[in-house]
Structure formats: structure tokens, C-alpha cells
Coordinates of C-alpha atoms in Angstrom, one line a residue:
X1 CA 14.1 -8.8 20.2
X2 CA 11.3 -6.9 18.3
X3 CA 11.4 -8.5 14.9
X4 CA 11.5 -12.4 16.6
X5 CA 8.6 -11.4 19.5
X6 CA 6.2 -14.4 19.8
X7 CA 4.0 -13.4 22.5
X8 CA 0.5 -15.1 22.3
X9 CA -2.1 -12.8 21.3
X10 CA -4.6 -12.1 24.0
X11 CA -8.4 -13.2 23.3
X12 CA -10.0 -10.5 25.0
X13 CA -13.1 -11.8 27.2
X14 CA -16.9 -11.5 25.9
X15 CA -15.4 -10.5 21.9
X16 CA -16.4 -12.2 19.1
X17 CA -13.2 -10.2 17.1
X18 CA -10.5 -12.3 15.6
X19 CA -7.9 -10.9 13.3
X20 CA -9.7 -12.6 10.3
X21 CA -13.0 -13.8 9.2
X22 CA -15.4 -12.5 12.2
X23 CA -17.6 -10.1 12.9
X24 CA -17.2 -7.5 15.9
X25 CA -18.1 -7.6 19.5
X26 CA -22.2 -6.5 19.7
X27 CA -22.1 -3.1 20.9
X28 CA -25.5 -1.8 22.3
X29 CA -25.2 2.0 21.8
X30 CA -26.8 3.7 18.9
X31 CA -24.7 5.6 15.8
X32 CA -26.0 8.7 17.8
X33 CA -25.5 7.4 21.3
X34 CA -21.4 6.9 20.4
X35 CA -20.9 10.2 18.8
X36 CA -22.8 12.4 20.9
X37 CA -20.3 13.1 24.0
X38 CA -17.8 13.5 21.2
X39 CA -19.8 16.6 19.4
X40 CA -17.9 19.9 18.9
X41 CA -14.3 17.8 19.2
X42 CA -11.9 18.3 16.3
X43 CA -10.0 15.3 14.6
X44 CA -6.2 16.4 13.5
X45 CA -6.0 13.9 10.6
X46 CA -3.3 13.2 8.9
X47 CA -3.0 12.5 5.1
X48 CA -1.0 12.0 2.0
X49 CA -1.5 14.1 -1.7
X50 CA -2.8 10.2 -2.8
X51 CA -5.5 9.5 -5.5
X52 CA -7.4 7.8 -2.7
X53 CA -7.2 10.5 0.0
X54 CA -8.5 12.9 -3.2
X55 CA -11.5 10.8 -3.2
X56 CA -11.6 10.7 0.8
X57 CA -11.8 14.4 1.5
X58 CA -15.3 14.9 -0.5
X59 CA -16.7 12.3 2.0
X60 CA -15.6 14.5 5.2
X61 CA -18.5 17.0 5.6
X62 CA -20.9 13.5 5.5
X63 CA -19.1 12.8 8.5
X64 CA -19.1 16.2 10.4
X65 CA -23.2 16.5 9.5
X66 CA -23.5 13.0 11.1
X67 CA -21.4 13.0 14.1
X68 CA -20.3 17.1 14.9
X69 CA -16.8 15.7 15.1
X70 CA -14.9 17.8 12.7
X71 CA -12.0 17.1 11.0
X72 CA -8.7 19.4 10.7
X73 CA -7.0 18.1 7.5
X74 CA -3.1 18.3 7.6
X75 CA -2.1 16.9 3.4
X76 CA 2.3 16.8 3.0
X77 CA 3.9 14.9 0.1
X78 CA 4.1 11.0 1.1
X79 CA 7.8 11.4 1.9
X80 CA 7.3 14.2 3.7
X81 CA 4.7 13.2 5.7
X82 CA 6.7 10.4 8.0
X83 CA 9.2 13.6 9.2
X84 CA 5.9 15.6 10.4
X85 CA 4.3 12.8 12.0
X86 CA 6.9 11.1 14.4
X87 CA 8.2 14.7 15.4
X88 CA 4.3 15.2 16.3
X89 CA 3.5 11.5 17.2
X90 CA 6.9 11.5 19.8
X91 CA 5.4 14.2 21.9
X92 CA 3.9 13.7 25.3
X93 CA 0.4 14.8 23.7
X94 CA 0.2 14.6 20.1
X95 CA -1.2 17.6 17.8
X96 CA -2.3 14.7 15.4
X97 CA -5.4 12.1 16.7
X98 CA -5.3 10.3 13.1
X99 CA -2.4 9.1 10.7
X100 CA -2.3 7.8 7.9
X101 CA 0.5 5.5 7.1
X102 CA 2.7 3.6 4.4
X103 CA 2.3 -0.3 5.3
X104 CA 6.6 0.1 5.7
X105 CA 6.8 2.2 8.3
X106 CA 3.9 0.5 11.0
X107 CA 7.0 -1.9 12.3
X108 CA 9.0 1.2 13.3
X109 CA 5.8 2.9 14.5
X110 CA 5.0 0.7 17.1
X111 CA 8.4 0.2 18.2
X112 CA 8.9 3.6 18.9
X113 CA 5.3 3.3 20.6
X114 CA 3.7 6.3 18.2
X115 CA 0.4 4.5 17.5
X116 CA -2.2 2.6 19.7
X117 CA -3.4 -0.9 19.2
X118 CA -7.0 -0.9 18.2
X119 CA -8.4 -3.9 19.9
X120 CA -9.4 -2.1 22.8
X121 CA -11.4 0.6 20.8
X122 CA -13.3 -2.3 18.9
X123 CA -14.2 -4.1 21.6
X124 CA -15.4 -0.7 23.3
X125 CA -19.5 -1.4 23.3
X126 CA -19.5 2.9 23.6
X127 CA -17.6 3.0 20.0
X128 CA -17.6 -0.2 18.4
X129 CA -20.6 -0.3 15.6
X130 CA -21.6 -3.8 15.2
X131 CA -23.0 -3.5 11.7
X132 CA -18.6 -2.7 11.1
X133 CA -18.5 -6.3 9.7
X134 CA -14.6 -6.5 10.5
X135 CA -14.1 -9.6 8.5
X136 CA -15.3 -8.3 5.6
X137 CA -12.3 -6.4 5.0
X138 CA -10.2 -8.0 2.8
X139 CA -7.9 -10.2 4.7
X140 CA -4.7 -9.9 3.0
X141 CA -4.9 -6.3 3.2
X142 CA -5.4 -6.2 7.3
X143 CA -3.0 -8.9 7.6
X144 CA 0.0 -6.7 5.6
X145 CA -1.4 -3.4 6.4
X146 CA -2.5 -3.8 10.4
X147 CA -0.5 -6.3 12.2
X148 CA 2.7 -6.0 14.0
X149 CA 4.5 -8.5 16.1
X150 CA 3.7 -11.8 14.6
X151 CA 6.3 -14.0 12.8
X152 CA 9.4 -11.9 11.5
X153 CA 7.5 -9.3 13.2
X154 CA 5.1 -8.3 10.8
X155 CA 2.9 -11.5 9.3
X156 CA -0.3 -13.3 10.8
X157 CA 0.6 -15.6 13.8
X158 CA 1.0 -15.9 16.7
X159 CA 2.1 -12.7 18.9
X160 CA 0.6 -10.7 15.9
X161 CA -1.9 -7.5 17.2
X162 CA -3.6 -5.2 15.5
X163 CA -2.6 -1.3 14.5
X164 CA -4.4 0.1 12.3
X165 CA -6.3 -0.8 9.0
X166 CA -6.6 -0.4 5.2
X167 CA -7.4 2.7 3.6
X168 CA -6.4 3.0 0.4
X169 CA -4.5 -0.4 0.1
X170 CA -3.0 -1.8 -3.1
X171 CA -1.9 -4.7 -4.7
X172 CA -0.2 -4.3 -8.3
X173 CA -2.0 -4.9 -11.7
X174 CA -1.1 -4.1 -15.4
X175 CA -2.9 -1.8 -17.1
X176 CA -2.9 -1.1 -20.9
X177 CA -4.0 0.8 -23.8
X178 CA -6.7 -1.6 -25.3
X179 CA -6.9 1.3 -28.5
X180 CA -3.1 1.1 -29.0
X181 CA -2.6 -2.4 -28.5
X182 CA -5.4 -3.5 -31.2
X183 CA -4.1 -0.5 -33.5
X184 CA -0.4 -1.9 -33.4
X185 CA -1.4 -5.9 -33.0
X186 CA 0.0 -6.2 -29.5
X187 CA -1.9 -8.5 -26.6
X188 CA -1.2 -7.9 -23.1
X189 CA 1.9 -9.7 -21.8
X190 CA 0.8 -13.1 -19.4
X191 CA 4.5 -13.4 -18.3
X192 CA 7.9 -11.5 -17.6
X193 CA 9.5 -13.4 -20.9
X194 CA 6.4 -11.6 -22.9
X195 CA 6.8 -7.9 -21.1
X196 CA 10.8 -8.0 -21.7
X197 CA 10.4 -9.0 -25.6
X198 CA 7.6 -6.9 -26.0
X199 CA 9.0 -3.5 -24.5
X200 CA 11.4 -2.3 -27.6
X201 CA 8.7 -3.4 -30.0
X202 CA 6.2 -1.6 -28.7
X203 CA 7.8 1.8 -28.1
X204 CA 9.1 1.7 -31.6
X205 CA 5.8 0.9 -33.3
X206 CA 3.8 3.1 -31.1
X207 CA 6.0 5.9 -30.6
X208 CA 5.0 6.5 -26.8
X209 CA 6.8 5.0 -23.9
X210 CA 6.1 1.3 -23.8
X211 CA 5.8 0.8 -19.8
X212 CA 5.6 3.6 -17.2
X213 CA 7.4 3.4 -13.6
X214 CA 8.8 4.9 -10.9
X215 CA 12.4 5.7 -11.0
X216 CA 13.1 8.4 -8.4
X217 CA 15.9 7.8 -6.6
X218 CA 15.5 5.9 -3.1
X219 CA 11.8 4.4 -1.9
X220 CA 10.3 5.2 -5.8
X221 CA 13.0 2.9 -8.0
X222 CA 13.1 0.6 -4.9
X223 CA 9.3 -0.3 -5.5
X224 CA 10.0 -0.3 -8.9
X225 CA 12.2 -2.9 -8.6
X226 CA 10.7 -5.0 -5.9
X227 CA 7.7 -5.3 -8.3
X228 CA 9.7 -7.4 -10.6
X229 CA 11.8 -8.9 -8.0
X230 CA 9.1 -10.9 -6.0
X231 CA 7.0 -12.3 -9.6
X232 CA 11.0 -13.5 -10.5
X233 CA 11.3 -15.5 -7.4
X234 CA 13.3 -13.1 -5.6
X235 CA 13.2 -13.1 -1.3
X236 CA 15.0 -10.2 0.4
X237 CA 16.5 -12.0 3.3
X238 CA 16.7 -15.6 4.3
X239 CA 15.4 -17.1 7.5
X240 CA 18.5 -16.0 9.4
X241 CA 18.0 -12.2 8.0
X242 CA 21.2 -12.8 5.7
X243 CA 20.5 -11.0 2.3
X244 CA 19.5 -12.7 -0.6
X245 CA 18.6 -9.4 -2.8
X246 CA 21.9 -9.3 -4.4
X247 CA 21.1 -12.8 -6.4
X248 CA 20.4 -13.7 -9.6
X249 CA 16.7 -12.4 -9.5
X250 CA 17.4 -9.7 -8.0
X251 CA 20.1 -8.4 -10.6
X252 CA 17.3 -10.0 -13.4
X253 CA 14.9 -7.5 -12.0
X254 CA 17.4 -4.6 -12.0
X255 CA 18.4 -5.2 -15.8
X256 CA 15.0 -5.9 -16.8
X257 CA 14.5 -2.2 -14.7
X258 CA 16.9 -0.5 -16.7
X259 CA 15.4 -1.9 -20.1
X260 CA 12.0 -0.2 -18.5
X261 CA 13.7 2.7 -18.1
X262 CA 15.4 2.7 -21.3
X263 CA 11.8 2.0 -23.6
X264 CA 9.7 3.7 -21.2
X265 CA 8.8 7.9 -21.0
X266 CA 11.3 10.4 -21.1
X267 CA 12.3 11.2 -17.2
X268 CA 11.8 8.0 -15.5
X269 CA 14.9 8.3 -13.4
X270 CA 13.0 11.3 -12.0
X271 CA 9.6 9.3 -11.5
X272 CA 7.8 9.4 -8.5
X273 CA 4.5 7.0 -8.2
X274 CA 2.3 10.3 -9.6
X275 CA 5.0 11.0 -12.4
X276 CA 4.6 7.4 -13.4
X277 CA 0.9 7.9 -13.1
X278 CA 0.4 10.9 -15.0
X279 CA 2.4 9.8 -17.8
X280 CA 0.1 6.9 -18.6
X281 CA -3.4 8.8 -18.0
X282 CA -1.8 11.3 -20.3
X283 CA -1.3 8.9 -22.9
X284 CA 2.6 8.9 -23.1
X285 CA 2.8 5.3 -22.1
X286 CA 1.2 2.0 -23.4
X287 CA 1.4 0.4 -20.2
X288 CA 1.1 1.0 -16.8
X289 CA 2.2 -2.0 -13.5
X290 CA 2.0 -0.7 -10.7
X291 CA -0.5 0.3 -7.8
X292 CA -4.5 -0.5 -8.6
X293 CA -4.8 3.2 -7.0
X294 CA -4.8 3.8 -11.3
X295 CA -8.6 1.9 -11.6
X296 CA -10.0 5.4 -10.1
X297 CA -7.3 7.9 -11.2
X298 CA -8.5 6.4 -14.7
X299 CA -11.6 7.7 -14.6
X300 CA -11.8 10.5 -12.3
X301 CA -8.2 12.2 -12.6
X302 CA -8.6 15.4 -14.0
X303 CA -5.3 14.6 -16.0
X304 CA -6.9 11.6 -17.5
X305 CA -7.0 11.6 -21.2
X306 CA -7.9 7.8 -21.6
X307 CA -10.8 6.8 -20.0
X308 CA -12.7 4.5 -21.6
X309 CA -9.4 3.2 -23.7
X310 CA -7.8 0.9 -20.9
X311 CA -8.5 -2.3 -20.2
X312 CA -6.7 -4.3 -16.8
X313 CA -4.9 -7.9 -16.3
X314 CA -3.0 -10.0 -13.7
X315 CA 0.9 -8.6 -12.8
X316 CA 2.4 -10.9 -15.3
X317 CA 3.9 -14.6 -14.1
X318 CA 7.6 -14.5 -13.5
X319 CA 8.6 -18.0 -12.0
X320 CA 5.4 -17.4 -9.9
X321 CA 2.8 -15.1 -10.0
X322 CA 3.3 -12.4 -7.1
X323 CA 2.0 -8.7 -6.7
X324 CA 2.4 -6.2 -4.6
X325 CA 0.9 -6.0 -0.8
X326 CA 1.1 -2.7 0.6
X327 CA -0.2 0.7 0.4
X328 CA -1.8 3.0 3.2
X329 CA -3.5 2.4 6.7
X330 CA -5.1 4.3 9.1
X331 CA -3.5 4.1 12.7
X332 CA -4.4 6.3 16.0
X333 CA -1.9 8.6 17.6
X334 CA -1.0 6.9 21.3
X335 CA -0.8 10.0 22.7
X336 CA -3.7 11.6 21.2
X337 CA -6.5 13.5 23.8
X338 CA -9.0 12.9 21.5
X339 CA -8.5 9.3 20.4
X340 CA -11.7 7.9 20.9
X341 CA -13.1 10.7 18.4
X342 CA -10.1 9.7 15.6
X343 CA -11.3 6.1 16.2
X344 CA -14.8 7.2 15.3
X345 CA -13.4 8.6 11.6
X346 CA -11.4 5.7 11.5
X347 CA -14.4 3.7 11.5
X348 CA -16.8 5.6 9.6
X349 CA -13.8 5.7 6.6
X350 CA -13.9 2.1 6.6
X351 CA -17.1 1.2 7.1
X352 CA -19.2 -1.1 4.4
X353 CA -20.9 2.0 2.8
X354 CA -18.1 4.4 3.0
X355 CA -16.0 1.7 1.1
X356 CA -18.2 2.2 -1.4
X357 CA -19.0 5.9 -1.3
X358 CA -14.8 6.6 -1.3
X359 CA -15.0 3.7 -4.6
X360 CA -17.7 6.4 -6.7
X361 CA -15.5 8.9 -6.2
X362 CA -12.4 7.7 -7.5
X363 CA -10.9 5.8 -4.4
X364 CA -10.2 1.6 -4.2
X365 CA -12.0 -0.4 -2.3
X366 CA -10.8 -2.0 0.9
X367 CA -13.9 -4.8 1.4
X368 CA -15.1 -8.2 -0.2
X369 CA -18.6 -6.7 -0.5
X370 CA -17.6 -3.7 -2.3
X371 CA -16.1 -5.8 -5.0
X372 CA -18.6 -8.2 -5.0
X373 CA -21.2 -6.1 -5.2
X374 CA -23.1 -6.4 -8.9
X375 CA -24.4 -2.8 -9.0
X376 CA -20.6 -2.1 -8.2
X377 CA -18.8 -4.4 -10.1
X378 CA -21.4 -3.7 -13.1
X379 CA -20.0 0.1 -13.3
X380 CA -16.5 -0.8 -12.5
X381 CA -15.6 -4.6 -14.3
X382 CA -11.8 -3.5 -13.3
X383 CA -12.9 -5.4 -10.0
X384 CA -13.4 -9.2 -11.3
X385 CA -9.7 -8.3 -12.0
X386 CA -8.9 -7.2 -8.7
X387 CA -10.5 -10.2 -7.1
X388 CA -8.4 -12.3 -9.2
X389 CA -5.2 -10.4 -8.4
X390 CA -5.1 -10.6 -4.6
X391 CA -5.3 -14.2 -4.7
X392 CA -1.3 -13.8 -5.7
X393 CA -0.5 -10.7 -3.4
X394 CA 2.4 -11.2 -1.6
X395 CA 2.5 -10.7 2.2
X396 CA 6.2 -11.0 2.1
X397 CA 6.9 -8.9 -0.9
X398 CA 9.1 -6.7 1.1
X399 CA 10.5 -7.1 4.9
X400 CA 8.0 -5.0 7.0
X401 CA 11.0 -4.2 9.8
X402 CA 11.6 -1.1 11.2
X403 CA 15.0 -0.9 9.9
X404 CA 13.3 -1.0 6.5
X405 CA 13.1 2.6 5.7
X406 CA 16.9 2.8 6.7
X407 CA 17.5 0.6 4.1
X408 CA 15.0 1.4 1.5
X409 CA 16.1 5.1 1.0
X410 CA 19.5 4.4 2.0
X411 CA 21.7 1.8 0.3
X412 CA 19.6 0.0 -1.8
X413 CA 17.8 3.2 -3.2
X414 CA 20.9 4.4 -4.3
X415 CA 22.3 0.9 -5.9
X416 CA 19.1 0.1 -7.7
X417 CA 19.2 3.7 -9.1
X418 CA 22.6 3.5 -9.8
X419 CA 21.5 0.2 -11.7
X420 CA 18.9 1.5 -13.7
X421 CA 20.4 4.2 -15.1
X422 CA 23.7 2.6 -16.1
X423 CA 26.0 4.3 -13.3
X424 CA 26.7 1.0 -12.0
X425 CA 26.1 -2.8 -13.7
X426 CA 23.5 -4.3 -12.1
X427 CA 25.4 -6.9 -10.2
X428 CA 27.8 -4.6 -9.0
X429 CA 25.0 -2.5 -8.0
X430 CA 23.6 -5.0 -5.6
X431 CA 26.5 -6.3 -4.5
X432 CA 28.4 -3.3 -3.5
X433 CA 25.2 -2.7 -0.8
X434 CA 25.3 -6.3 1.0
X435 CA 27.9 -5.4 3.9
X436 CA 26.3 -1.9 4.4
X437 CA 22.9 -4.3 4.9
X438 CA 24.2 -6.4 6.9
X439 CA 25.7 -3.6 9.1
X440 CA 22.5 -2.4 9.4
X441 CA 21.1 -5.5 10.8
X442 CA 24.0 -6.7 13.0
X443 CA 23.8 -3.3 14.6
X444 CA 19.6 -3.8 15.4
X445 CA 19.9 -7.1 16.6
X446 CA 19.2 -9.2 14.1
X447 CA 22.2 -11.4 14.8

């Protein structure tokens, strides 16, 4: 069964690459020697309307005046996106070389065999740069973002191999309005009892929306919630895959979602991730906790209105602290004709001074050196926050199974937005959804 597969992972012969903490196989061709045969080819590359991938496309013409590879941009909606790609990926010869993919959906990817492992491309000597410095990425973020087949089927361990890696990955953070904060006497909430107490206070005093979210029906209130779910102690599922979300913490986080809601911007319930986003860098929201894709659309949105007048902390402390681990990867089509060329882009995108070039321009860093980097950290101080933050990301924070999405913008979208807008009571909510769940698990395997 695909979500209990415990195959041991292969150590390929001659490679010095491990999954975490070591550099890449020495490869003996130059930068120009690997992209020379490859000059002329075109890249099909897909990509979200993200503040990262905003950021990403400036670097692109860097990469065709280095390489000649050029790059065929395909941009959909984030939703939209998975339909396009798996009716393009499931073809005998995919149209797209290059995906780019929400860390939920790589389970279900490689079960339906749409994208390629990448061990074999970085121990290629032809491709491989050895200046890559693979463990230099940050390791929680390869570890939730890349790997497939491990234990549950998507955490380090044994069985676990490599499919693609982080580009524009996220943990959560809180930010806030330092200028309305001290103007009102307000400090930044340190735990979920201070955010809760402090949300009807603050809009009242303030007379903006006191916290920001998502609220969209299906995958948008779904984040929403799990981001209060996990710091509260919540888990999903038990060992046995029997659900858990319809507990105590999980109806805490849905009641605590609705007060959100309720204090927060007018249209919430209608919230994507950008909606959420644009109300706080337009200044209708004191607070923002969510993605840290907000440290660049801070400064370099054009709809932001409050640079300079945010400061950052830690996701508050629940009965633990625990933020988000997710975001976007980079994963090569299987059936691509030009795969070795989308593995080239892949690499160049990742690289130690593209991280840093995609960082200047309003993207978030994927690498230890880019955020500990003084000349970096000295224009961006959000950083020493980050650091901080992914000590407490959780690699668990939401089941990584292919039967997620199922789920997710099935019958627990519609129950958590049924609970946050008052249709339903919380509990109700939640509990109403566990047979469907479980249905949905008995009927893939699970037991």
C-alpha cells in the first residue's frame, strides 16, 4: 500500500548525496560544458500567480543569456493549475518539462507516476553542478516539500526518495502593524489565549480588521484552520488513520476561526491567500498569520501601503508552538522530452546565488546561507525571525496523502466553512464530516 511503503532507499554508488546535510556528487563538466548540447531547447514551465513566482520571472532572461535554454512560461491561478497539469502530465509525452507544485499534492503526483525522481539527475556528472551545495537547503523544507514514500508516506525515513525541491516554501509567522500597535497600546500576542482576548479589542480601538485570513470555501478556510489547529495540539489522524480532527482542538480552532472571521476584514468568507494578503498590505488589517511569502510582498507589492510600518514574531504558542510546513516545489514532468533541460532551470532557481537574487526581488529564501548571510540579513532583519520560526515548523501539520486533496476541498472544506461562518456549530461541523472521511480512507486502503 502506498501511504505504509517502507522500501529502503537506494545509496546510489560513487555519490556523496544524502537527503540531508551533504554536498552533491563532484561533477567534472563546466557551467558551459552542461548547457551547451541543451542550447536552442525550450523549457514549458509551469507556474502559479504567487508573490514568489512574481519575483522568479525577472530572473528568467539571466538564465536564457547564460545557458540558451529558453523558457515558455504557462501562469493559472493556484487552483487552477493542478487540473492543467495532470491532464498534461498524464500524457504519453508531456507539453510541460517543469511544474511547480503545492507540497499537498506531490503524494498523489507520484502515485499516479506524473513526476520523476531527481536523484538520478543529481548524481548526473553531465548536469549536476557541484558548487549546488544540496545541504544547504533548508532541511525541513526538502524534507516536507521533496520526499515521498517514507513513513506515512510522506516524512524522512526510511523508503523516503526525492521529487522535487523548494521554491518558494513557507512556514507561518505573525506579522503586525508596529504604528498601530504602539498608537493603540497593543504588544504582539506570544500565545493563542493573548490573540483570542486581544481580537475584539483591537478591531474596536483601531477600527480596521484585527487579524486577516483566508476564508474561501474548501483548500483556503482549510489552511486557515489547520494553522490554529496544529499550535492547539491538534493531529488529523491517529496512527491507525482514524480521525482525530473532529476533537476538542479541532472544534477550538474552528470557534476561534469564526471569532477571526467575525473581528477580522469585511469578506473573509470570500478570502483567498491573496485576498487575505492584500487586505493587510493595504492597511485594512492590524495583523496578518499566515505564509512568510508576506516578508517580500511587504516591501515590493505594488499594493503595499505599509512598508516600513510592520514588524514580524513567532506563530503564537498554543499548547505547543507549531507553524506551518508547506508551500511550493519544483518537480520534473516524467514524461517530459526535454527533462534534462527543466532539470537545468530547476537547478539554476535553486541555486546559492539565485536564492538570493529571487530574495532582492521580493521572493523567500529557500537556503541556510541566504538567511545567514549579514549583507542579507542586514537589509532584511525579518530573517533572524524566520530562522527562529522553522525551528517549530511542523512536518506533520497536515497529512501529505494523496487522498488529501479529496478531502481538503471536499468535506472538510465545506464543514470548516460551514463553521466559520455560523451555518453549522463548530462541533457539528466536524463531526458531521468523520464517516464521509473515513469512507474515503476505507475505500484507498487505508484499513
Amino acid at each position: 500500500m502506498f501511504s505504509k511503503a517502507v522500501s529502503r532507499r537506494r545509496l546510489l554508488a560513487g555519490s556523496a548525496l544524502t537527503l540531508f546535510g551533504s554536498a552533491l556528487p563532484v561533477a567534472s563538466s563546466h557551467a558551459q560544458d552542461r548547457h551547451a548540447r541543451f542550447k536552442g531547447q525550450t523549457v514549458a514551465f509551469s507556474i502559479p500567480d504567487h508573490p514568489h513566482f512574481d519575483a522568479m520571472l525577472k530572473l528568467l532572461p539571466q538564465f536564457t543569456a547564460e545557458t540558451g535554454i529558453k523558457v515558455d512560461v504557462a501562469r493559472d491561478n493556484i487552483l487552477r493549475m493542478k487540473h492543467v497539469q495532470m491532464a498534461e502530465l498524464a500524457k504519453p509525452q508531456s507539453s510541460l518539462d517543469l511544474v511547480t507544485y503545492i507540497v499537498t499534492w506531490k503524494g498523489e503526483y507520484v502515485k499516479k507516476k506524473l513526476i520523476a525522481p531527481l536523484e538520478g539527475f543529481l548524481n548526473n556528472r553531465l548536469l549536476a553542478d557541484p558548487d549546488y551545495a544540496f545541504g544547504d537547503l533548508v532541511p525541513r523544507y526538502v524534507q516536507n516539500i521533496g520526499l515521498v514514500g517514507g513513513p506515512k508516506g510522506y516524512l524522512p525515513g526510511p523508503g523516503a526518495k526525492l521529487y522535487g525541491l523548494p521554491y518558494g516554501a513557507e512556514t507561518s509567522v505573525l506579522a503586525y502593524r508596529r504604528d498601530v500597535f504602539e498608537k493603540h497600546g497593543f504588544v504582539p500576542p506570544r500565545t493563542y489565549a493573548d490573540l483570542a482576548d486581544m481580537l475584539g479589542p483591537l478591531r474596536e480601538k483601531t477600527g480596521i480588521g484585527a487579524l486577516t485570513s483566508r476564508g474561501q470555501s474548501g483548500h483556503n478556510c482549510v489552511h486557515a484552520w489547520l494553522l490554529h489547529f496544529n499550535a492547539l495540539g491538534g493531529r488529523f489522524f491517529d496512527d491507525q488513520w482514524m480521525p482525530l480532527f473532529h476533537r476538542s482542538e479541532g472544534v477550538q480552532a474552528l470557534e476561534l476561526l469564526k471569532h477571526i472571521a467575525d473581528t477580522g476584514p469585511k469578506g473573509i468568507p470570500q478570502f483567498s491567500y491573496n485576498d487575505s494578503l492584500a487586505s493587510f498590505l493595504q492597511g485594512e488589517s492590524a495583523m496578518y498569520l499566515d505564509s512568510t511569502a508576506v516578508f517580500g510582498a511587504v516591501r515590493s507589492s505594488p499594493l503595499s501601503k505599509v512598508d516600513g510600518k510592520v514588524s514580524y514574531a513567532l506563530h503564537p504558542r498554543g499548547t505547543r508552538y507549531a507553524s506551518q510546513s508547506g508551500g511550493l516545489g519544483l518537480a520534473i514532468a516524467r514524461n517530459s522530452a526535454r527533462s534534462e533541460a527543466a532539470f537545468l532551470l530547476l537547478q539554476w532557481l535553486t541555486s546559492k546565488a539565485q536564492d538570493k537574487a529571487v530574495v532582492r526581488l521580493g521572493g523567500g529564501p529557500s537556503r541556510l546561507s541566504t538567511m545567514s548571510d549579514s549583507e542579507v540579513v542586514r537589509q532584511y532583519p525579518e530573517f533572524i525571525t524566520l530562522k527562529e520560526q522553522l525551528r517549530y515548523s511542523e512536518p506533520d501539520w497536515r497529512p501529505i496523502i494523496p487522498e488529501w486533496d479529496e478531502i481538503n476541498t471536499g468535506p472538510l472544506g465545506a464543514a470548516v466553512y460551514q463553521g466559520m461562518t455560523g451555518a453549522k456549530p463548530a462541533d457539528k461541523a466536524l463531526s458531521d464530516i468523520v464517516r464521509r472521511v473515513n469512507d474515503i480512507m476505507a475505500a484507498a486502503g487505508y484499513r
